JSON list of C-alpha atoms in Angstrom, two decimals:
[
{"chain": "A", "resi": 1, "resn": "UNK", "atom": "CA", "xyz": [0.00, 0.00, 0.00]},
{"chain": "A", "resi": 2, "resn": "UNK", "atom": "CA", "xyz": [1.54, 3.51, -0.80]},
{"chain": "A", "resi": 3, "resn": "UNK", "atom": "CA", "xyz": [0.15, 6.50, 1.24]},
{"chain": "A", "resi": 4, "resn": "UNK", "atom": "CA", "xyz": [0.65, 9.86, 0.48]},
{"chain": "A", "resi": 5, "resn": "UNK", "atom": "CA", "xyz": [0.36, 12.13, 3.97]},
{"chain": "A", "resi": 6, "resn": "UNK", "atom": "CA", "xyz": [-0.75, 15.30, 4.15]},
{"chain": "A", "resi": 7, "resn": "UNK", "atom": "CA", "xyz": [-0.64, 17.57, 7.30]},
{"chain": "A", "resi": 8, "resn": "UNK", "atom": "CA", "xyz": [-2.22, 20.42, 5.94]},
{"chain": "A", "resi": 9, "resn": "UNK", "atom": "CA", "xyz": [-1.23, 24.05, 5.98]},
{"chain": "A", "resi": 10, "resn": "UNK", "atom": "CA", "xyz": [-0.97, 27.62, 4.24]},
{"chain": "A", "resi": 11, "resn": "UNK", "atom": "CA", "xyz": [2.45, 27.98, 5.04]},
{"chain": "A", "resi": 12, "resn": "UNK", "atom": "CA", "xyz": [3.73, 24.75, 5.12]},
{"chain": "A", "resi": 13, "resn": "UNK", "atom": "CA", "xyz": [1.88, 21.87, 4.22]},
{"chain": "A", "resi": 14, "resn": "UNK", "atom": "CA", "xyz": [3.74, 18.87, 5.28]},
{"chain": "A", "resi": 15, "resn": "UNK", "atom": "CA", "xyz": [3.79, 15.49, 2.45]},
{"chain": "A", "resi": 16, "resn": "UNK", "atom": "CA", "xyz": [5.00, 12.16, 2.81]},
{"chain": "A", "resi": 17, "resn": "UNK", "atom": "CA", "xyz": [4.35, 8.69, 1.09]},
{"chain": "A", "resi": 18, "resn": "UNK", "atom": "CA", "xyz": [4.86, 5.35, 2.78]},
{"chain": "A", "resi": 19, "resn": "UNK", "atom": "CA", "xyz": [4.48, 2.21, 1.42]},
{"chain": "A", "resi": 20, "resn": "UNK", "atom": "CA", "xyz": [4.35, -0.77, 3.11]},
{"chain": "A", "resi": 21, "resn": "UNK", "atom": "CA", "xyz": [1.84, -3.26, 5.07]},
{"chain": "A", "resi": 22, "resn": "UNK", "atom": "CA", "xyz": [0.44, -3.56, 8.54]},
{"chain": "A", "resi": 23, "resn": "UNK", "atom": "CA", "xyz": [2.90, -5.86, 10.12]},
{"chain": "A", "resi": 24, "resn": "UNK", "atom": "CA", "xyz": [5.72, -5.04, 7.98]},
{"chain": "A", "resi": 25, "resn": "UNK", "atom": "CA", "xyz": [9.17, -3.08, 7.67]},
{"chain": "A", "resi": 26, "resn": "UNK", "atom": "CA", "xyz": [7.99, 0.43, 6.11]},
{"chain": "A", "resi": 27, "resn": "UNK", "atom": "CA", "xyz": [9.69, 2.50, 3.63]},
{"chain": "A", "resi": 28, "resn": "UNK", "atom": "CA", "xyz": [9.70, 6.05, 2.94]},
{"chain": "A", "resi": 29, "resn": "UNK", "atom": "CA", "xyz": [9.92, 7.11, -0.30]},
{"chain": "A", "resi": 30, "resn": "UNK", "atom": "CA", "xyz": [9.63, 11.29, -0.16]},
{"chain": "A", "resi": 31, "resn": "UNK", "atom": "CA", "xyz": [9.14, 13.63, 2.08]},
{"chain": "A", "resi": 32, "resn": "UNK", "atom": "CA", "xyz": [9.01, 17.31, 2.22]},
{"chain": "A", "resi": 33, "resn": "UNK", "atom": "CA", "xyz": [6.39, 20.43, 2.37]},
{"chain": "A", "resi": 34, "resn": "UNK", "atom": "CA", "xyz": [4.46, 22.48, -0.21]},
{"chain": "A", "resi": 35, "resn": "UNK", "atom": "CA", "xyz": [5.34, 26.49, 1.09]},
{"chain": "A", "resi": 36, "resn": "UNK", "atom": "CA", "xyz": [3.37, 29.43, 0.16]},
{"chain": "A", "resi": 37, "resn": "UNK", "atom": "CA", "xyz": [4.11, 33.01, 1.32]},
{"chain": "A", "resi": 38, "resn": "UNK", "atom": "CA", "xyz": [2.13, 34.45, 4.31]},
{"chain": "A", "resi": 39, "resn": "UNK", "atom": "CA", "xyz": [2.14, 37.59, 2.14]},
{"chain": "A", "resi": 40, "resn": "UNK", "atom": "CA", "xyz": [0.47, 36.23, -0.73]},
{"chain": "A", "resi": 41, "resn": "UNK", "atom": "CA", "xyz": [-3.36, 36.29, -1.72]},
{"chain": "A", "resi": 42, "resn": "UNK", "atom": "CA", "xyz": [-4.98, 33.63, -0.45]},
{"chain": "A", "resi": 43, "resn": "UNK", "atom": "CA", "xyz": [-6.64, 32.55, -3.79]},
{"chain": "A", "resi": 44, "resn": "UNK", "atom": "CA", "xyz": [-2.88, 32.46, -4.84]},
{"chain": "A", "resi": 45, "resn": "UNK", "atom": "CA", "xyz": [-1.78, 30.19, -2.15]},
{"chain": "A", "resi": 46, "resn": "UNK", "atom": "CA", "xyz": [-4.32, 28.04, -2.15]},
{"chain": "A", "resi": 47, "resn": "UNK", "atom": "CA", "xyz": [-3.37, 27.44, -5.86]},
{"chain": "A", "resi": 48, "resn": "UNK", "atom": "CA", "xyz": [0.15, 26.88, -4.97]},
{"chain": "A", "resi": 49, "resn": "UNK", "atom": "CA", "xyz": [-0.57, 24.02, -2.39]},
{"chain": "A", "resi": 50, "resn": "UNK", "atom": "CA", "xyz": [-2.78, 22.47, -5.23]},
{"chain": "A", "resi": 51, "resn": "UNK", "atom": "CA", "xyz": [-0.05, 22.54, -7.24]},
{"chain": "A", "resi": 52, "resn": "UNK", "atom": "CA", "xyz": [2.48, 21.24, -5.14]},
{"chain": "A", "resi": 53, "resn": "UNK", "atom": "CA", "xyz": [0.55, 17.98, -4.08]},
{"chain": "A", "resi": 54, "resn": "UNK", "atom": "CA", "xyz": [-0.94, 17.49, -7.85]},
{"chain": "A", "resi": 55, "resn": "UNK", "atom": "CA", "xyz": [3.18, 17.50, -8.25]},
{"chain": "A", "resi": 56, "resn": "UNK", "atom": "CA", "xyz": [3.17, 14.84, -5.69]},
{"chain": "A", "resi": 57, "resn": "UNK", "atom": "CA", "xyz": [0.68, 12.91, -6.59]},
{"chain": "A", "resi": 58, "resn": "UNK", "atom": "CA", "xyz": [2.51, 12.73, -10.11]},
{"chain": "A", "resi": 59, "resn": "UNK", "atom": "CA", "xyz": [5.59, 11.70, -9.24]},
{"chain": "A", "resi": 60, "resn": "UNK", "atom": "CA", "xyz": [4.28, 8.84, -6.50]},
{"chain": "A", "resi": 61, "resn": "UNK", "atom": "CA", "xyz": [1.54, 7.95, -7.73]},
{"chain": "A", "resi": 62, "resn": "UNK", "atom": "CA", "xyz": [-0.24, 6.73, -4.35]},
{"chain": "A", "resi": 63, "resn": "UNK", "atom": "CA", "xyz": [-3.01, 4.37, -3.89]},
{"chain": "A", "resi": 64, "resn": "UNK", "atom": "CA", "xyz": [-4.57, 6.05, -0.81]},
{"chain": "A", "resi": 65, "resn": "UNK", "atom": "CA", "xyz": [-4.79, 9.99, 0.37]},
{"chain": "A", "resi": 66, "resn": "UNK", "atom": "CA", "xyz": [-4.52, 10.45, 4.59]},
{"chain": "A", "resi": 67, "resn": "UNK", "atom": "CA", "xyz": [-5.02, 13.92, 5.46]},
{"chain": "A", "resi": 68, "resn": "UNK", "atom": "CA", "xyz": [-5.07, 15.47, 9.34]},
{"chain": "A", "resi": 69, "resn": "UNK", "atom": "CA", "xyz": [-8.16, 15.90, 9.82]},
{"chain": "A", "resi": 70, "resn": "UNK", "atom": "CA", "xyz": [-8.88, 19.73, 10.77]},
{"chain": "A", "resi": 71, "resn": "UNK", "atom": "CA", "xyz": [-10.23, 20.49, 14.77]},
{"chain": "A", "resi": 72, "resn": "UNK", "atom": "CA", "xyz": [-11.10, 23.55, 16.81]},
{"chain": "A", "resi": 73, "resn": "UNK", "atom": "CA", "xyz": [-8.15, 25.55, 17.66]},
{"chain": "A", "resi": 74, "resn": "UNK", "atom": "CA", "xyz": [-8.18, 28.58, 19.92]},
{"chain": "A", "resi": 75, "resn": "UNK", "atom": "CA", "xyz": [-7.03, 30.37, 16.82]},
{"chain": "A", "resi": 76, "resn": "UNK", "atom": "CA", "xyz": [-9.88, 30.73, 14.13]},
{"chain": "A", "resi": 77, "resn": "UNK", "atom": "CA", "xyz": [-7.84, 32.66, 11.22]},
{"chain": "A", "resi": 78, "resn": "UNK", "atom": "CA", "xyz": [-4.50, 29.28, 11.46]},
{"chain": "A", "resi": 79, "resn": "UNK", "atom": "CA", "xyz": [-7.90, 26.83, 11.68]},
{"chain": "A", "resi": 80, "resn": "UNK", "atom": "CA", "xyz": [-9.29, 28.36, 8.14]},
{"chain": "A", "resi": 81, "resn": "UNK", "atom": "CA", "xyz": [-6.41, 28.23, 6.59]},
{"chain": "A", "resi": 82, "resn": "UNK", "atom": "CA", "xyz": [-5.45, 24.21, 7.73]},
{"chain": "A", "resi": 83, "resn": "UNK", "atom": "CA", "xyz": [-9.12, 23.84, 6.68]},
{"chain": "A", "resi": 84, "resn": "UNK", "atom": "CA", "xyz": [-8.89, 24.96, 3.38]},
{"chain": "A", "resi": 85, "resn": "UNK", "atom": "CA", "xyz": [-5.49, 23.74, 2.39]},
{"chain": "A", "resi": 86, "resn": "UNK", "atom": "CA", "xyz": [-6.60, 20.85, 3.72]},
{"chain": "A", "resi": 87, "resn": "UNK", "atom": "CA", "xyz": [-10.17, 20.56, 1.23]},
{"chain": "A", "resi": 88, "resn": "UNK", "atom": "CA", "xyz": [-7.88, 21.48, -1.38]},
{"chain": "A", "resi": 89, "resn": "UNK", "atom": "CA", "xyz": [-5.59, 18.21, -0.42]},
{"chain": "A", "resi": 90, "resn": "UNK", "atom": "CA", "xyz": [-9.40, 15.93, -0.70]},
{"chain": "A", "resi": 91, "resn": "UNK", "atom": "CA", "xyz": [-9.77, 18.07, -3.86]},
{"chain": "A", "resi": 92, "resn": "UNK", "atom": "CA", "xyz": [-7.01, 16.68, -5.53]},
{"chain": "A", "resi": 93, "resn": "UNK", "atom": "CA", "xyz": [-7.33, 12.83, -4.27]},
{"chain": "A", "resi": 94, "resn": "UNK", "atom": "CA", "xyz": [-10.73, 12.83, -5.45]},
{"chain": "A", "resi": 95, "resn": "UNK", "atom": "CA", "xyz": [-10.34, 14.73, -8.75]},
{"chain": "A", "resi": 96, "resn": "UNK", "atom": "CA", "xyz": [-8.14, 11.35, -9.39]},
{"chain": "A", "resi": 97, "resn": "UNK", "atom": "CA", "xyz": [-10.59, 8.70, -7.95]},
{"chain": "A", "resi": 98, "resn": "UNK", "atom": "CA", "xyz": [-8.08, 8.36, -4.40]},
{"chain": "A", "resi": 99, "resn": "UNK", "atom": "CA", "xyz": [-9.40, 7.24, -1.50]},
{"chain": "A", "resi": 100, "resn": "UNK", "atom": "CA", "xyz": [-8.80, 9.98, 1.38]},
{"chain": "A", "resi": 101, "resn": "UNK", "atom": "CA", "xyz": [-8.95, 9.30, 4.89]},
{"chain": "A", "resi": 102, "resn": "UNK", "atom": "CA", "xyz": [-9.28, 11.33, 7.41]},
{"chain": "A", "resi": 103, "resn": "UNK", "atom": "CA", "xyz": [-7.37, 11.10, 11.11]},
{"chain": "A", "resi": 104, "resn": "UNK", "atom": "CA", "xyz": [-7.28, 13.08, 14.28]},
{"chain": "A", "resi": 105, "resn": "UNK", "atom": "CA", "xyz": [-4.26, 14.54, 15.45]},
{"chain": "A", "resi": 106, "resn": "UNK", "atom": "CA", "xyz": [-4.65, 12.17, 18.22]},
{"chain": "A", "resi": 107, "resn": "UNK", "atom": "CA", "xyz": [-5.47, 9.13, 16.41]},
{"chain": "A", "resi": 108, "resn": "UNK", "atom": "CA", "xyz": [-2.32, 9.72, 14.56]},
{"chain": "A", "resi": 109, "resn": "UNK", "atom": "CA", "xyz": [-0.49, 10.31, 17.93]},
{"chain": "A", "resi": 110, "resn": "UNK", "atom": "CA", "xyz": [-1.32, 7.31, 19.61]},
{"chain": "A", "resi": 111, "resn": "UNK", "atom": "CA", "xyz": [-0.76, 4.99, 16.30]},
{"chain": "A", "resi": 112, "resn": "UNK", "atom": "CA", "xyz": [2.62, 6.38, 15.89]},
{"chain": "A", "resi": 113, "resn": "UNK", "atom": "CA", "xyz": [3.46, 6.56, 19.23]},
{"chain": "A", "resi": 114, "resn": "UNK", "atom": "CA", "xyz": [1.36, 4.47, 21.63]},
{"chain": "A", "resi": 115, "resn": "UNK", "atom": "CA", "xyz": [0.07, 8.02, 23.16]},
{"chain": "A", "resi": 116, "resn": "UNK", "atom": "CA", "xyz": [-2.67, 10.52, 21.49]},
{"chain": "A", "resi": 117, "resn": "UNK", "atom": "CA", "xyz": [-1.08, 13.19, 23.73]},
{"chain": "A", "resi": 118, "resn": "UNK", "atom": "CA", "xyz": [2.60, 12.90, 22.66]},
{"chain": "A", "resi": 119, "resn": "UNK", "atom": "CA", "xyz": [4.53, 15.90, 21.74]},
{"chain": "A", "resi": 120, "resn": "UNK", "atom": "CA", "xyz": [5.69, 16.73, 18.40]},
{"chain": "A", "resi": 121, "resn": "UNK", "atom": "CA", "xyz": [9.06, 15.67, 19.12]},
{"chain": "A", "resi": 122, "resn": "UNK", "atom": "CA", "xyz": [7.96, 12.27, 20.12]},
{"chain": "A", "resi": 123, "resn": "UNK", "atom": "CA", "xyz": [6.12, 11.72, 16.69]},
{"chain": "A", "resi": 124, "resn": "UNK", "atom": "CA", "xyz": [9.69, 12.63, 15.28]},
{"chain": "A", "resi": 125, "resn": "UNK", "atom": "CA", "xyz": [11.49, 10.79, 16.91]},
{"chain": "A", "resi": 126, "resn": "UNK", "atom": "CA", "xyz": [9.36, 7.57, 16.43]},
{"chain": "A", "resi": 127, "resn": "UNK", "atom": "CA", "xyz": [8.83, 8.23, 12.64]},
{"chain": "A", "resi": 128, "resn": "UNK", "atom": "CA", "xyz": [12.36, 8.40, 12.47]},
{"chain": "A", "resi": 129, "resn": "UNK", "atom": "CA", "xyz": [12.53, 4.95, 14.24]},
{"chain": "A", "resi": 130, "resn": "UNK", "atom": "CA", "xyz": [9.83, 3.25, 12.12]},
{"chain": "A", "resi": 131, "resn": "UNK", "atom": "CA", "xyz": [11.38, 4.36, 8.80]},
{"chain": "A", "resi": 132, "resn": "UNK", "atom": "CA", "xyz": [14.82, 3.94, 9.62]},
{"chain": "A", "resi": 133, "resn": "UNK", "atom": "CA", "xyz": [15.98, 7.29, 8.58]},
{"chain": "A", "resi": 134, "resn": "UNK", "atom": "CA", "xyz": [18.99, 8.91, 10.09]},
{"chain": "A", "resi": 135, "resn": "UNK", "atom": "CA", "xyz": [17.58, 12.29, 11.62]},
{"chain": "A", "resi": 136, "resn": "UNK", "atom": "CA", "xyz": [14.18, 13.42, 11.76]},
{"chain": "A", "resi": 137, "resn": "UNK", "atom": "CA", "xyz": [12.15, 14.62, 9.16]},
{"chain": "A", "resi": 138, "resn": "UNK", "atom": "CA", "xyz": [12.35, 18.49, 9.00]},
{"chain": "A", "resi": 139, "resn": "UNK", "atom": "CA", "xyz": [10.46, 20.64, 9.83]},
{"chain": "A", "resi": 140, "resn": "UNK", "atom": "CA", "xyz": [7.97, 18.67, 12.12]},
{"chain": "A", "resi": 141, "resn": "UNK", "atom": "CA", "xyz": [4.83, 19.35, 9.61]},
{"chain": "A", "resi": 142, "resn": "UNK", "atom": "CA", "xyz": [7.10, 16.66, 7.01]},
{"chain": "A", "resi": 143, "resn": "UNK", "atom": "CA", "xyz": [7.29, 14.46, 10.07]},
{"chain": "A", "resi": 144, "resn": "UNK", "atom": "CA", "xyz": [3.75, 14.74, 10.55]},
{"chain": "A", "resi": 145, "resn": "UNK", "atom": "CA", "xyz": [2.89, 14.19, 7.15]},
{"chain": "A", "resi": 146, "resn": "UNK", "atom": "CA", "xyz": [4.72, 10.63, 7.21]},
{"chain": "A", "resi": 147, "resn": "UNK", "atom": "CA", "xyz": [3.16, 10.37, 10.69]},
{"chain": "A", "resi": 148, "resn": "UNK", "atom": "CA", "xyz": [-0.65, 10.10, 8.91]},
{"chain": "A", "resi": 149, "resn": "UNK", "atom": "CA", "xyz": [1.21, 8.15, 6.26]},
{"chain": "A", "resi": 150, "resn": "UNK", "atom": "CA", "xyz": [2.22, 5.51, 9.20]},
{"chain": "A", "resi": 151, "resn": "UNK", "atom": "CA", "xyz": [-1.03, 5.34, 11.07]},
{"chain": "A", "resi": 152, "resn": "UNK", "atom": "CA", "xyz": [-3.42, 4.83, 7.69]},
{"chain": "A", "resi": 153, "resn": "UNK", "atom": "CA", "xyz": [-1.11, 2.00, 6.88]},
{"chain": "A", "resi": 154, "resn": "UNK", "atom": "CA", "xyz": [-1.75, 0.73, 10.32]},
{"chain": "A", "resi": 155, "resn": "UNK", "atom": "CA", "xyz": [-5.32, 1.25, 10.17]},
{"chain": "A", "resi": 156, "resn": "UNK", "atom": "CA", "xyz": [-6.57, 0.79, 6.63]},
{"chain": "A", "resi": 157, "resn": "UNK", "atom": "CA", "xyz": [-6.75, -3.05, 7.17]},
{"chain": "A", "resi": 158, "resn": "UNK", "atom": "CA", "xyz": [-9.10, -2.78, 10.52]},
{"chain": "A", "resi": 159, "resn": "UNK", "atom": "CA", "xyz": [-11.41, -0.03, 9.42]},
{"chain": "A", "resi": 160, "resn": "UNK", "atom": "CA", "xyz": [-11.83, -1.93, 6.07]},
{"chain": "A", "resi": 161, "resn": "UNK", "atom": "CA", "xyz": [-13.01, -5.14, 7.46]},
{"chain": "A", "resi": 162, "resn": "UNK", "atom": "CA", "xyz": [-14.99, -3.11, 9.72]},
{"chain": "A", "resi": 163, "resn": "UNK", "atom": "CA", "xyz": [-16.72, -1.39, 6.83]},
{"chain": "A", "resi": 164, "resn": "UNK", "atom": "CA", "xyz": [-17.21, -4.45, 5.20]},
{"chain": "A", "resi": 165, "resn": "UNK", "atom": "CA", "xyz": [-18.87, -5.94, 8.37]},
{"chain": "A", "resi": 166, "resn": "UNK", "atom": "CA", "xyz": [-21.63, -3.21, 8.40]},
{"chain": "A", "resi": 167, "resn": "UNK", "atom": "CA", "xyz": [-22.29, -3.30, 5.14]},
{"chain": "A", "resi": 168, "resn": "UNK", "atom": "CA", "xyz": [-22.97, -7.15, 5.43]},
{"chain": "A", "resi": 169, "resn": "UNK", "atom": "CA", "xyz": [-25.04, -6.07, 8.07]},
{"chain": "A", "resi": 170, "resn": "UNK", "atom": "CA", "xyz": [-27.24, -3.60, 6.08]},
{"chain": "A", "resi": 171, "resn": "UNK", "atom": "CA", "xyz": [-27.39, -6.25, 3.47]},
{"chain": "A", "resi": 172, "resn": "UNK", "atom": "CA", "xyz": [-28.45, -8.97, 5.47]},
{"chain": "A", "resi": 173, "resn": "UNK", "atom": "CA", "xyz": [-31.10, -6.17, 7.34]},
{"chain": "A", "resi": 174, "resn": "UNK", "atom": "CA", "xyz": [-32.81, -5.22, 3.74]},
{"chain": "A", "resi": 175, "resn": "UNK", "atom": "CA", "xyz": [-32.94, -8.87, 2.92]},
{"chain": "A", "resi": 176, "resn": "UNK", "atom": "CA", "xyz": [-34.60, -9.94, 6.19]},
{"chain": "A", "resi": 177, "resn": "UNK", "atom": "CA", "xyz": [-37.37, -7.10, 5.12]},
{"chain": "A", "resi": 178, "resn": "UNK", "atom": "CA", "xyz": [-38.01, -8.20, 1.87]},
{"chain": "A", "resi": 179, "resn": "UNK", "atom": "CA", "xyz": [-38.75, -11.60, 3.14]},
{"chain": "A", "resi": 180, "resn": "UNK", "atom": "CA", "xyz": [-40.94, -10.71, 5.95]},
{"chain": "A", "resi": 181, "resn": "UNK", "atom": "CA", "xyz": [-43.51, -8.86, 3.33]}
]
């Protein structure tokens, strides 16, 4: 399975790709971040980070799309802006057919880590561990992108036989109606 990561953001929007399996040595095979200027329009920066991940969705080519998914900060203007750089990363998975997955910043945490309230430096640290890289990823938004890279990997298998399950489920519900009539 290859994963691109995104961790979005105007400034920095942290990428990554993974590939591997659950249970399995993973491999990193790029990591980095899409920049705009602060001082830009928006409209122009939001065009930029489209650009940069359509760039990385070229060269990579991944099968699946795992993007941070956006919460209530204290700060409503940084919030917006990880909100809409981050519907622009969903944008571009879907304008290709990927799958994108959404995970918490804590979900991603505790995968990663084995704690949803780990510090940034943690996440490093480990990501640098599971990948077997020699330093981490900087700055921490590239670590974080690998980070949601890591944890769909992880997941992916579990929530799709869980998916699967319920829709069994609703199957085997309509067909129980349509006998009963």
């Amino acid at each position: 399975m290859r994963v691109l990561g995104v961790d979005p953001g105007l400034t920095r929007c942290g990428v990554g790709v993974v590939e591997g399996v659950a249970g399995r040595p993973l491999t990193m095979l790029g990591v980095g971040v899409v920049r705009t200027s602060a001082d830009a329009e928006l409209g122009h920066r939001l065009v930029a980070v489209e650009q940069g991940i359509e760039a990385w969705l070229d060269e990579y080519r991944p099968e699946y799309v795992a993007v941070e998914r956006v919460f209530s900060q204290h700060n409503v203007r940084t919030v917006m802006g990880t909100a809409q750089a981050s519907a622009v990363a969903m944008l571009c998975a879907a304008r290709r057919g990927l799958p994108v997955a959404l995970h918490t910043p804590s979900e991603v945490k505790a995968a990663v880590t084995g704690s949803g309230r780990a510090d940034k430096a943690q996440v490093g640290a480990m990501v640098t561990r599971l990948l077997r890289l020699d330093a981490p990823p900087k700055p921490a938004d590239a670590a974080d992108a690998l980070a949601l890279a890591i944890c769909h990997i992880w997941r992916a298998p579990a929530v799709n036989r869980l998916q699967q399950a319920q829709a069994a489920h609703r199957q085997a519900q309509v067909s129980s109606r349509k006998v009963t009539r």
